[in-house]
mmCIF file of C-alpha atoms in Angstrom:
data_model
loop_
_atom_site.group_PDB
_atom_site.id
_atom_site.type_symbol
_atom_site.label_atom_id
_atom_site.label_comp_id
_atom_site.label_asym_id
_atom_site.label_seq_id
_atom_site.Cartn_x
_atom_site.Cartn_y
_atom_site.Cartn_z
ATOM 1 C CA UNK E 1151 2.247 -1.791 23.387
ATOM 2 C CA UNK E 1152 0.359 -4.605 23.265
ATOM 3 C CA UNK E 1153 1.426 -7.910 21.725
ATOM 4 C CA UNK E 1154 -0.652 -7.837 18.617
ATOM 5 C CA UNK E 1155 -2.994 -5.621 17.058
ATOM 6 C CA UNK E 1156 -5.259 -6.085 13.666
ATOM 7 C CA UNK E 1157 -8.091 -3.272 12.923
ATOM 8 C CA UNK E 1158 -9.508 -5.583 10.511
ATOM 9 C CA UNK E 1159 -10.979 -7.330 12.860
ATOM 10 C CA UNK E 1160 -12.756 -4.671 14.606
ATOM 11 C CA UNK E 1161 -16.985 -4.095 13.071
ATOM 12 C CA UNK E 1162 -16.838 -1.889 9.715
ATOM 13 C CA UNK E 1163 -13.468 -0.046 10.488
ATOM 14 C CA UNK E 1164 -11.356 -1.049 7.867
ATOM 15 C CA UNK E 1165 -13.113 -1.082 4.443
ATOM 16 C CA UNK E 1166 -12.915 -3.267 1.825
ATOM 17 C CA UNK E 1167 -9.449 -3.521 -0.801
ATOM 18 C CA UNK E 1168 -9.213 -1.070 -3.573
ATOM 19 C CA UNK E 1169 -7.476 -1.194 -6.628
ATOM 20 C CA UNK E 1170 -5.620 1.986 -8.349
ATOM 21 C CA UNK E 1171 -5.408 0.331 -11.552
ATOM 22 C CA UNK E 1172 -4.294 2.411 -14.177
ATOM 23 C CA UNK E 1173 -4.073 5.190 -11.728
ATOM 24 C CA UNK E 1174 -0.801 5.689 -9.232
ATOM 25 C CA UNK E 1175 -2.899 7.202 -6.884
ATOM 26 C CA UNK E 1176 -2.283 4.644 -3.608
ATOM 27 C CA UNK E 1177 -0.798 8.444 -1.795
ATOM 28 C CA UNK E 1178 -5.136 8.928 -2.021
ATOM 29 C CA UNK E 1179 -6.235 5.761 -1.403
ATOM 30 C CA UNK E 1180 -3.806 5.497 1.675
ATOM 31 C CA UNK E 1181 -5.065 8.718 2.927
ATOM 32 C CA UNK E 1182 -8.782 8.652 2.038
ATOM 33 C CA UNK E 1183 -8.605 4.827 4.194
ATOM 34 C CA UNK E 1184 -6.765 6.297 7.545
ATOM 35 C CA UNK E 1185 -9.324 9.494 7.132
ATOM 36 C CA UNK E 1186 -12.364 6.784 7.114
ATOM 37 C CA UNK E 1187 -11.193 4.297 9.398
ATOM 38 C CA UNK E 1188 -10.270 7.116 11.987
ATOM 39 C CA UNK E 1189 -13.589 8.648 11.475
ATOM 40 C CA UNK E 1190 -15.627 5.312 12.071
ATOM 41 C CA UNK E 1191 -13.183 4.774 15.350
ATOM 42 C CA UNK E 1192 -13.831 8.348 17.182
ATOM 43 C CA UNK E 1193 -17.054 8.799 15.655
ATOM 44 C CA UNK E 1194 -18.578 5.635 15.313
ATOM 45 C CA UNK E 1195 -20.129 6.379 12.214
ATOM 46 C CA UNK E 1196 -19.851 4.196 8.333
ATOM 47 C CA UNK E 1197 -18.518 6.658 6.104
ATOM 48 C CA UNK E 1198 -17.177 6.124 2.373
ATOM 49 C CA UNK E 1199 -15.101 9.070 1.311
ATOM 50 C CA UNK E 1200 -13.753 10.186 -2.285
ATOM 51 C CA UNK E 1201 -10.678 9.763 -3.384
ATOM 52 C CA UNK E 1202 -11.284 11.218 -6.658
ATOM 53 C CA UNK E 1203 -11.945 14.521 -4.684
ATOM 54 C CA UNK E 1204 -8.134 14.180 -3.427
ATOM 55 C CA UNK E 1205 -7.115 13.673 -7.159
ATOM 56 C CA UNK E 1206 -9.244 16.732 -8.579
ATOM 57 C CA UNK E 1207 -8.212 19.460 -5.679
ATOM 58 C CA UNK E 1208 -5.283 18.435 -5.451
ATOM 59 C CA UNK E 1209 -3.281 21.370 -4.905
ATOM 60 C CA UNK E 1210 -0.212 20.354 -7.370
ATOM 61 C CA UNK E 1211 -3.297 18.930 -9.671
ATOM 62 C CA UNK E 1212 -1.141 15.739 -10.480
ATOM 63 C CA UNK E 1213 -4.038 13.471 -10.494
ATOM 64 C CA UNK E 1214 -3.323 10.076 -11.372
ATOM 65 C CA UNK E 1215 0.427 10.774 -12.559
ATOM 66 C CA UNK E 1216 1.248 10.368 -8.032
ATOM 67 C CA UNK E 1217 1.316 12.312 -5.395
ATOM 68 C CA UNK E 1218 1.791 12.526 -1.640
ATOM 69 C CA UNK E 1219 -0.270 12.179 1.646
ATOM 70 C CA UNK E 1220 0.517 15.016 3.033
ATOM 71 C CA UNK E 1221 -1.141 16.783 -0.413
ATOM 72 C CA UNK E 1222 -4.108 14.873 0.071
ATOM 73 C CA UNK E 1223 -4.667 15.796 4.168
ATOM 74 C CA UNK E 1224 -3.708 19.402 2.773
ATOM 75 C CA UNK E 1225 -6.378 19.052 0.200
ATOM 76 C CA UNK E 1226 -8.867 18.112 3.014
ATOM 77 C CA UNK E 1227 -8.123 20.997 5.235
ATOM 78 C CA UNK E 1228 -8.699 23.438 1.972
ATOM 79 C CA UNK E 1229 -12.332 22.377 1.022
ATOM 80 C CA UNK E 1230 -13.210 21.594 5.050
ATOM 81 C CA UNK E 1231 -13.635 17.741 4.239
ATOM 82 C CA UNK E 1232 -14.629 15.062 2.076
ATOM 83 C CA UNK E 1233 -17.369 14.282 0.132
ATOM 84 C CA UNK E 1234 -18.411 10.687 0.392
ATOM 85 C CA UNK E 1235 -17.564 8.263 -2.599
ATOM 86 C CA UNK E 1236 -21.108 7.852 -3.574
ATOM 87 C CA UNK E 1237 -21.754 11.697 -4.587
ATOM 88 C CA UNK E 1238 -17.636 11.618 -5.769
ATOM 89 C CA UNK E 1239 -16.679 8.253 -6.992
ATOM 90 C CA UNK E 1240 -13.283 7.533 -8.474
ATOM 91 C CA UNK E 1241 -12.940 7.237 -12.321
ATOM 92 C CA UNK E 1242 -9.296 6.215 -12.387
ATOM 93 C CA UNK E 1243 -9.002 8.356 -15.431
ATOM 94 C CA UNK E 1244 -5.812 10.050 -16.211
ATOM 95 C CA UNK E 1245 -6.158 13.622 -16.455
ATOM 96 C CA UNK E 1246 -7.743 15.394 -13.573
ATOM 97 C CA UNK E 1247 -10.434 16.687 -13.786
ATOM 98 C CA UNK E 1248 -12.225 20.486 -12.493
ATOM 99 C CA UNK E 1249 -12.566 19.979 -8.733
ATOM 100 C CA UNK E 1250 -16.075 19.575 -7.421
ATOM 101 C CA UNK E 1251 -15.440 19.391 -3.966
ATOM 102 C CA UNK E 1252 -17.665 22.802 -2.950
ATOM 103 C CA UNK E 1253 -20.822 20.817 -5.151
ATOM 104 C CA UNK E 1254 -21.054 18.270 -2.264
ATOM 105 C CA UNK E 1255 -22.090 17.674 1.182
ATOM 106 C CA UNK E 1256 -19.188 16.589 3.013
ATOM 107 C CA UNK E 1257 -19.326 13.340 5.198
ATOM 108 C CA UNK E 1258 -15.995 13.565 7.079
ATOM 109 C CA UNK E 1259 -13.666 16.307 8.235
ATOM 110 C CA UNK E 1260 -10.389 16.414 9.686
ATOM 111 C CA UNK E 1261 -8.528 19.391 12.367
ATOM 112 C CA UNK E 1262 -4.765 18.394 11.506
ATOM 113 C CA UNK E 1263 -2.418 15.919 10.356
ATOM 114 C CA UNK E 1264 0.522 14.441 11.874
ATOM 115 C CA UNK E 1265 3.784 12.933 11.561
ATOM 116 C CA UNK E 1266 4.973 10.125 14.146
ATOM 117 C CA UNK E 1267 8.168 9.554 15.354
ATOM 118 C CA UNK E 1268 10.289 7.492 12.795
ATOM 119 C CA UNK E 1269 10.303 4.367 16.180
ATOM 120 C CA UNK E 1270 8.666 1.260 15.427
ATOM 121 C CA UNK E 1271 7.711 0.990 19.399
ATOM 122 C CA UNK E 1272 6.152 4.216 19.106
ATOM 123 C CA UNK E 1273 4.377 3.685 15.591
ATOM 124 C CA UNK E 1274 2.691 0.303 17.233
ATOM 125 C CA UNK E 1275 1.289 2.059 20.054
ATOM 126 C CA UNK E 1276 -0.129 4.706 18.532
ATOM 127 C CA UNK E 1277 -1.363 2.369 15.944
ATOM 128 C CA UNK E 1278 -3.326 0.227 18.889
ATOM 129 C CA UNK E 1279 -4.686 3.682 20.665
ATOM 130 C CA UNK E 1280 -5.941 5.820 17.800
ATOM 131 C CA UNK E 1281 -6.371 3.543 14.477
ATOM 132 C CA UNK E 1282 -4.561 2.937 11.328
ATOM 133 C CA UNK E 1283 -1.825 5.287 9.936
ATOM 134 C CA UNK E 1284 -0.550 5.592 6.497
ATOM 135 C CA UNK E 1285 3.339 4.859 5.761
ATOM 136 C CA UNK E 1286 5.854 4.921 2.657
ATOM 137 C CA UNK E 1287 7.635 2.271 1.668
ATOM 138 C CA UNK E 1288 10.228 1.369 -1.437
ATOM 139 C CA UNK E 1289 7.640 -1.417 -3.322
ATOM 140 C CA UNK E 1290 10.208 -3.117 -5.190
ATOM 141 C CA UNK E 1291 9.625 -6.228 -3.480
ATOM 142 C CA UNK E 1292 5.960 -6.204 -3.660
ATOM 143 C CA UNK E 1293 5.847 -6.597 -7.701
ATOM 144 C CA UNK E 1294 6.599 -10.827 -6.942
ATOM 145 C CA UNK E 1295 4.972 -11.052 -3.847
ATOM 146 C CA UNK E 1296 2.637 -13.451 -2.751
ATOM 147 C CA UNK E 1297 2.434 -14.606 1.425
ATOM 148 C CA UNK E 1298 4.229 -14.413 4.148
ATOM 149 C CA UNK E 1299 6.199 -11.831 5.966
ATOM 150 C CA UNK E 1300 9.002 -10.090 4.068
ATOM 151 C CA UNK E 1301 12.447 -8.739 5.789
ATOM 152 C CA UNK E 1302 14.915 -7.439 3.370
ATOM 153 C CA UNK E 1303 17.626 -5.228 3.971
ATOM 154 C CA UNK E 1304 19.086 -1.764 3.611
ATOM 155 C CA UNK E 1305 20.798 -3.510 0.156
ATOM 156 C CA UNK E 1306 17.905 -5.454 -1.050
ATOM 157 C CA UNK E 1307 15.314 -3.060 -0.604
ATOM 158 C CA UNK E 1308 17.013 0.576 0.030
ATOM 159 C CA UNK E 1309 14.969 2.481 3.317
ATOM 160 C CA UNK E 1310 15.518 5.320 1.559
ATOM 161 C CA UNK E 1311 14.228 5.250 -1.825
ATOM 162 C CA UNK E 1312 10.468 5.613 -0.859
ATOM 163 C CA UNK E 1313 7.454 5.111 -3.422
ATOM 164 C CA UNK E 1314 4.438 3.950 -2.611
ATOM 165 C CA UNK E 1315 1.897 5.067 0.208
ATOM 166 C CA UNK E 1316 -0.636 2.262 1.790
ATOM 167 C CA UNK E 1317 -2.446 1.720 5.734
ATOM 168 C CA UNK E 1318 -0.684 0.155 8.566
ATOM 169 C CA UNK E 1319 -3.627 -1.624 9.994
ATOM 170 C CA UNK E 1320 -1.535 -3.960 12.334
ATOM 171 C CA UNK E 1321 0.910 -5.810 13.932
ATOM 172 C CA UNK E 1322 1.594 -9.481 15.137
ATOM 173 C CA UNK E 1323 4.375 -12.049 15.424
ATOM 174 C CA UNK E 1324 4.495 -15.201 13.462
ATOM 175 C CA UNK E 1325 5.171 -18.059 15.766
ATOM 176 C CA UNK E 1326 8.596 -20.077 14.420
ATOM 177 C CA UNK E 1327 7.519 -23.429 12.196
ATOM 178 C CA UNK E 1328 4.457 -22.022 10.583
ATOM 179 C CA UNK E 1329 6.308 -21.775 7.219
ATOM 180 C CA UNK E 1330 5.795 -24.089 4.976
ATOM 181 C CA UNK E 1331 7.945 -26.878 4.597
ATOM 182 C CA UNK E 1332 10.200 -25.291 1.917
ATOM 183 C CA UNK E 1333 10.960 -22.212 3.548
ATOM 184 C CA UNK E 1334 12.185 -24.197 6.966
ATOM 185 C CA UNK E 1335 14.712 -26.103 4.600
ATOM 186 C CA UNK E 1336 15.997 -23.020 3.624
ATOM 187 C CA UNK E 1337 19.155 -21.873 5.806
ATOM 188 C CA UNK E 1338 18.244 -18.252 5.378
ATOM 189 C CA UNK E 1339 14.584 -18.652 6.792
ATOM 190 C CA UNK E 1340 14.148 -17.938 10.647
ATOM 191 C CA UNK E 1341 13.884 -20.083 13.467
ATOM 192 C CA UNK E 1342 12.439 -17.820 15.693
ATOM 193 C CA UNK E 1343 8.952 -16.016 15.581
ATOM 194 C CA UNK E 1344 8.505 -13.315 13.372
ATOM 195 C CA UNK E 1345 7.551 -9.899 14.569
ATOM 196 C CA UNK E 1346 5.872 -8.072 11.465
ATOM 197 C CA UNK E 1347 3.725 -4.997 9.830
ATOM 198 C CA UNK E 1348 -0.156 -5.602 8.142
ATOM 199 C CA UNK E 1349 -0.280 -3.204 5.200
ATOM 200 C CA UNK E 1350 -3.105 -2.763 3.607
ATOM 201 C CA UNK E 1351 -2.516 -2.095 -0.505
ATOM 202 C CA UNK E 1352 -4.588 -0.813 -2.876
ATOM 203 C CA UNK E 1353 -3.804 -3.367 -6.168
ATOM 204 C CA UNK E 1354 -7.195 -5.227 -5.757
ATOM 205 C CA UNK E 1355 -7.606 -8.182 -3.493
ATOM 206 C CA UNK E 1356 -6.086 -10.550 -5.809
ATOM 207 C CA UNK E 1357 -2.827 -9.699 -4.803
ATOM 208 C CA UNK E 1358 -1.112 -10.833 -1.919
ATOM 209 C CA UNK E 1359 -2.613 -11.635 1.275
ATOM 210 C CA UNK E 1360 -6.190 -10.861 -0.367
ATOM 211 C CA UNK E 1361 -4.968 -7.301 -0.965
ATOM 212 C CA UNK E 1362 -2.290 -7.235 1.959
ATOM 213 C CA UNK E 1363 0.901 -7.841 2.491
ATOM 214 C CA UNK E 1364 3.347 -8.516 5.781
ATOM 215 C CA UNK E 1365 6.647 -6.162 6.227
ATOM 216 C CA UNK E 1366 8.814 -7.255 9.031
ATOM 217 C CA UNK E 1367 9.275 -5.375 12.186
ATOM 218 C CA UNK E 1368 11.954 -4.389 14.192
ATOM 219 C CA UNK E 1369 14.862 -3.372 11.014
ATOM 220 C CA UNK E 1370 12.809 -0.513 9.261
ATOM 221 C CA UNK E 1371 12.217 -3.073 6.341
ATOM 222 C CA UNK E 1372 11.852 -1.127 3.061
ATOM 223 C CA UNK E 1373 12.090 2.699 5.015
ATOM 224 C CA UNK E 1374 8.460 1.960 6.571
ATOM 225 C CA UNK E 1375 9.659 4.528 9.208
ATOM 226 C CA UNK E 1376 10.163 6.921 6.859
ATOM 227 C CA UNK E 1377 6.857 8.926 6.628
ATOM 228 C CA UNK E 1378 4.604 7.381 9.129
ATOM 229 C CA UNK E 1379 1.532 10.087 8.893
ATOM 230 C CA UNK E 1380 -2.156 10.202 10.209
ATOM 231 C CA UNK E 1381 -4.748 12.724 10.087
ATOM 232 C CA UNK E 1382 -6.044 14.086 13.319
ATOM 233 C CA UNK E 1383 -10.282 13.420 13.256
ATOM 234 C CA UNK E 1384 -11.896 15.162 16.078
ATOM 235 C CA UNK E 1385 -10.841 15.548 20.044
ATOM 236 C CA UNK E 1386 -8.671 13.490 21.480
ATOM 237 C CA UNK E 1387 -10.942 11.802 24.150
ATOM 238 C CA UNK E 1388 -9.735 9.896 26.890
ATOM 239 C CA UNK E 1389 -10.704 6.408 26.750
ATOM 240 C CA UNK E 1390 -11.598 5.383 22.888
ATOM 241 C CA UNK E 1391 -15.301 3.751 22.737
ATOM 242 C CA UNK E 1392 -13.097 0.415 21.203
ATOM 243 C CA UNK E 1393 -9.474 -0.094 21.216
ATOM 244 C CA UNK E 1394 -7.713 -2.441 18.830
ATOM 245 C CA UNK E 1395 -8.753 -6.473 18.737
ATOM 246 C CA UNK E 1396 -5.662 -8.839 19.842
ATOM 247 C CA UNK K 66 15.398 -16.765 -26.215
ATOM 248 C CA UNK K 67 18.976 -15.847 -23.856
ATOM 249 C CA UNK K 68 15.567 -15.204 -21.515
ATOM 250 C CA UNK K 69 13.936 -18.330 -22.411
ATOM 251 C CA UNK K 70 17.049 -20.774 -22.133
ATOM 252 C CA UNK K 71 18.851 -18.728 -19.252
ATOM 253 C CA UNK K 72 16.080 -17.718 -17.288
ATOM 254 C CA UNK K 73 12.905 -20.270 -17.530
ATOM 255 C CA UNK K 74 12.812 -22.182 -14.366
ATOM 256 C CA UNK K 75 10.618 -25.039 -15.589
ATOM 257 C CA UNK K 76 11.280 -26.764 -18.875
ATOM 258 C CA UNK K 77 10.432 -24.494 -21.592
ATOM 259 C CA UNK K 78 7.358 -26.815 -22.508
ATOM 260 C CA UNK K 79 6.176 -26.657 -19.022
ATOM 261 C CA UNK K 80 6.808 -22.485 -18.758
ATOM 262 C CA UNK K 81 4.014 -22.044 -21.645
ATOM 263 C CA UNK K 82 1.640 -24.102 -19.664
ATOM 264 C CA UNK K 83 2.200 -22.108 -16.452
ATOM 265 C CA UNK K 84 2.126 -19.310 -18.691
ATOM 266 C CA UNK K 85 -0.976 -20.020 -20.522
ATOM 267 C CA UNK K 86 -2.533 -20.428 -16.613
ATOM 268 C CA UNK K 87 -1.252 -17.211 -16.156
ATOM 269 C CA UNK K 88 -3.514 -15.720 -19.214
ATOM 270 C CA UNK K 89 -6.664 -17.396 -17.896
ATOM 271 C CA UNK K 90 -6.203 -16.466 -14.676
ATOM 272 C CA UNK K 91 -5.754 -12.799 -14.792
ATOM 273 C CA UNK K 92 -7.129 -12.304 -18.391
ATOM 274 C CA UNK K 93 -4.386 -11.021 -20.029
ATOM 275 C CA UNK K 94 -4.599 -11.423 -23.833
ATOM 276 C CA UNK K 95 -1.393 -10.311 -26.725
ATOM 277 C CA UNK K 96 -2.139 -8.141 -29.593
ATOM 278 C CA UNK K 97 0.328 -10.774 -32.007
ATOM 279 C CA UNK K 98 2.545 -13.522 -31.679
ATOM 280 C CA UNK K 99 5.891 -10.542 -31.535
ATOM 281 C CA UNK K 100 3.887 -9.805 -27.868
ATOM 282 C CA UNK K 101 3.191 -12.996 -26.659
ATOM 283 C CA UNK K 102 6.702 -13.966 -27.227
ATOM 284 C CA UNK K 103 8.008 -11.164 -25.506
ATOM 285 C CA UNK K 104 5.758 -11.279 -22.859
ATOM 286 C CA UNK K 105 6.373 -14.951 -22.170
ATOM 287 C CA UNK K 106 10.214 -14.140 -21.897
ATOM 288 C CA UNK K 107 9.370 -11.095 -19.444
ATOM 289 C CA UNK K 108 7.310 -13.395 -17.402
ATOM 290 C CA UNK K 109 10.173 -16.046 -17.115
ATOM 291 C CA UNK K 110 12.399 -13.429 -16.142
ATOM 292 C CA UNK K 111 10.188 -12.696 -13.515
ATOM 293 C CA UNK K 112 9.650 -16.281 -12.285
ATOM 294 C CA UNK K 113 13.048 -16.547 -11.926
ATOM 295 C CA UNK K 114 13.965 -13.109 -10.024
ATOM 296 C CA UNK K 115 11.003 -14.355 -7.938
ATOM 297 C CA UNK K 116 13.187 -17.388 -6.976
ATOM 298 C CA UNK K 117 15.908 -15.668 -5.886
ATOM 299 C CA UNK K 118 14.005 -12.974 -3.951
ATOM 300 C CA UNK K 119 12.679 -15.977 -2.396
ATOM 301 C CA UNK K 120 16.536 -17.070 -1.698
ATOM 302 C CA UNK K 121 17.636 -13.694 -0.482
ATOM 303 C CA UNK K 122 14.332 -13.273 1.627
ATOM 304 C CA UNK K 123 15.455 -13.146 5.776
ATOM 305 C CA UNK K 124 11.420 -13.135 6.694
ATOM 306 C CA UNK K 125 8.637 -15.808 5.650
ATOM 307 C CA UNK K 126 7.952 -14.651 2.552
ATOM 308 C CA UNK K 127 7.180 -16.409 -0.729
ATOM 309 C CA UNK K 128 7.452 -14.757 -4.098
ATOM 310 C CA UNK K 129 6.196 -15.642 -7.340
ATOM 311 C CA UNK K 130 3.305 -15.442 -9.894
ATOM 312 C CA UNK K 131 1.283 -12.333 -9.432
ATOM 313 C CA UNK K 132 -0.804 -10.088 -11.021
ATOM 314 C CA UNK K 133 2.377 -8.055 -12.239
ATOM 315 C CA UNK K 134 4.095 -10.969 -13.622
ATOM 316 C CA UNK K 135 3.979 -10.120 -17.400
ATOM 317 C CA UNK K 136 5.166 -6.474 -16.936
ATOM 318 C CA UNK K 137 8.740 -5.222 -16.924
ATOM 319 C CA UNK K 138 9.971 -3.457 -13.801
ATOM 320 C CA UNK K 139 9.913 -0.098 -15.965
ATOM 321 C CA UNK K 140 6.085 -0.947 -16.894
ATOM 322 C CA UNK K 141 5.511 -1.606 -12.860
ATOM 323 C CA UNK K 142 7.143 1.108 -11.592
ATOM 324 C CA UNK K 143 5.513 3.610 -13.946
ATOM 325 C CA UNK K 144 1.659 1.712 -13.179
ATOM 326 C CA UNK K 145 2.531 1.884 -9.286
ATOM 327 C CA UNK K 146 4.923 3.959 -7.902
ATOM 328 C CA UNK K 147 4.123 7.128 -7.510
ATOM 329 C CA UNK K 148 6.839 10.381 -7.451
ATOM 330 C CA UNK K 149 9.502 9.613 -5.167
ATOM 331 C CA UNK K 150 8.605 11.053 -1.900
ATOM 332 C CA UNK K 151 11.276 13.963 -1.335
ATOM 333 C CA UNK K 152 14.401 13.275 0.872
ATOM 334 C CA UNK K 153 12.456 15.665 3.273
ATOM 335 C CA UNK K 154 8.803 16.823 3.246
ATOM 336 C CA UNK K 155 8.580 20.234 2.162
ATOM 337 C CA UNK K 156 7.702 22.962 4.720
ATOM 338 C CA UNK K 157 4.197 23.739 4.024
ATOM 339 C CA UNK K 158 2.677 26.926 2.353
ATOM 340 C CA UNK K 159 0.223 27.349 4.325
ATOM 341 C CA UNK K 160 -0.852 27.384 8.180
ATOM 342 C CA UNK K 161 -4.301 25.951 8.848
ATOM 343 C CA UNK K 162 -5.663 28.875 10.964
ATOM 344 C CA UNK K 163 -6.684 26.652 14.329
ATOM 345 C CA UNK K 164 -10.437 25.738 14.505
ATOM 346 C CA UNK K 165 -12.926 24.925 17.106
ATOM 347 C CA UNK K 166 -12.831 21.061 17.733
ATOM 348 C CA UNK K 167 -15.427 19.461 16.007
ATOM 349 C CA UNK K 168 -16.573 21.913 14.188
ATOM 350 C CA UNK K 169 -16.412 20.789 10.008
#
């Protein structure tokens, strides 16, 4: 595994931050992002897909009242792939509406999904070799968040209770003394460096870290091993044409 | 006002400043004075839990004013959380016959 890892900084992989708004669809928008940046990895191609497609065929045809990413990969099996968000855009609107995946070309595909095993070792190096996953995490803590890398515990932010979907695009430590001053005074705050999560969210990039946010890791901080799932996007090749920027 | 006195952080005066911030910059706007009032105690409440998350935090982090900070946990949680993922995922109804690689 190597010592860090941030997809963001690798050419037109990682798109730009979306925002659900009225819509608690993030279990699309996480899904629709690992499809897209997995598909511009192995294929080397820009694609934009729809989430709205996800929302419309969804099989329990929840729509914007939440879902789940296995749903949406199941979704993309059923209608052999997605349409791209220019043909398909999102609306956001609460009720679903008629599906019209079969009216459109589709502009990415995928054979299988997958779920990794619930090790944060083994989550990071898959994340560094094939691309950006999506995980499940209890958001209570994100409502007041604004920087910095958070580590709660089982009591303060309960591993089990998971409810909201978003990309794992990275990892990296945080060398000890780059808080600001008022953390260091703090007793609680840590002395040494700080191994944590990037998540990408999808509440618009004026939350947060311009749209993402930093889990610790190392403790399973808010169940982020719970449901770490990917889609599969074409054959596994041997050497990948880029791997992930330190 | 048990909010406003027992929660507000800054001195009241000082909260409706922050708070009137708050309106300009995310554009947030009350139907009547009942709302604004209400909203201004919901958004002290949430200054101050954002203070002691900050306490309780082992990590980096820093908590405070964000988009969300007018809304009531119930209000977030219904916006942003969707179902609760099940304590297991359920087996699925379906195989996916297996397909060439690469094909669509």
């Amino acid at each position: 595994v190597p010592p860090t890892c941030d997809w963001r900084k690798a050419k037109n992989i990682i798109s730009s931050i979306k925002n659900q708004e009225k819509c608690r669809c993030c279990w699309a928008m996480a899904a629709a992002d690992n499809i897209q940046a997995l598909w511009r990895i192995k294929h080397q191609k820009f694609v934009d897909v729809s989430v709205q497609e996800l929302l419309d065929c969804d099989r329990c045809g929840n729509g914007c009242k939440g879902g789940f990413v296995w749903d949406a990969y199941i979704t993309v099996l059923n209608y052999s792939g997605l349409a791209s968000e220019q043909d398909y855009p999102f609306q956001g609107h609460q009720k679903p509406h008629r599906c019209l995946a079969k009216k459109y070309k589709k502009v990415a595909w995928i054979q299988d999904f997958t779920m990794l095993s619930r090790n944060e070792q083994a989550i990071a190096r898959y994340l560094a070799v094939h691309g950006p996953i999506t995980v499940t995490i209890n958001m209570k803590l994100l409502k007041d968040y604004q920087k910095g890398v958070i580590k709660a515990t089982p009591s303060s932010c309960d591993p089990q209770h998971v409810d909201h979907s978003v990309l794992l695009v990275g990892f990296g430590k945080e060398k000890a003394g780059m808080q600001t001053g008022t953390v260091l005074s703090h007793p609680r705050k840590p002395r040494r460096s700080t191994p944590f999560w990037i998540l990408k969210n999808s509440w618009g990039d004026g939350w947060g870290e311009k749209g993402y946010f930093r889990l610790y890791r190392g403790n399973n901080t808010c169940g982020i091993t719970k449901y770490p799932i990917t889609a599969l996007v074409s054959l596994p090749v041997k050497k990948l044409p880029i791997s992930c920027p330190p | 006002d048990y909010l406003l006195t027992k929660d507000a952080g800054p001195r009241p005066l000082e909260l409706k400043e922050v708070f009137k911030l708050f309106q300009i910059q995310f554009n947030r706007s009350y139907s009547n004075p009942a709302e604004y009032t209400r909203r201004l105690a919901i958004f002290a409440h949430n200054l101050a839990q954002a203070q002691r998350l900050q306490q309780e935090d082992l990590g980096t982090a820093e908590f405070g004013e964000t988009p969300f900070s007018d809304l009531t946990e119930e209000e977030f949680g219904q916006l942003y959380g969707h179902q609760r993922a099940p304590e297991r995922i359920p087996n699925m109804a379906k195989k996916v016959e297996s397909q060439e690689w690469g094909e669509s």
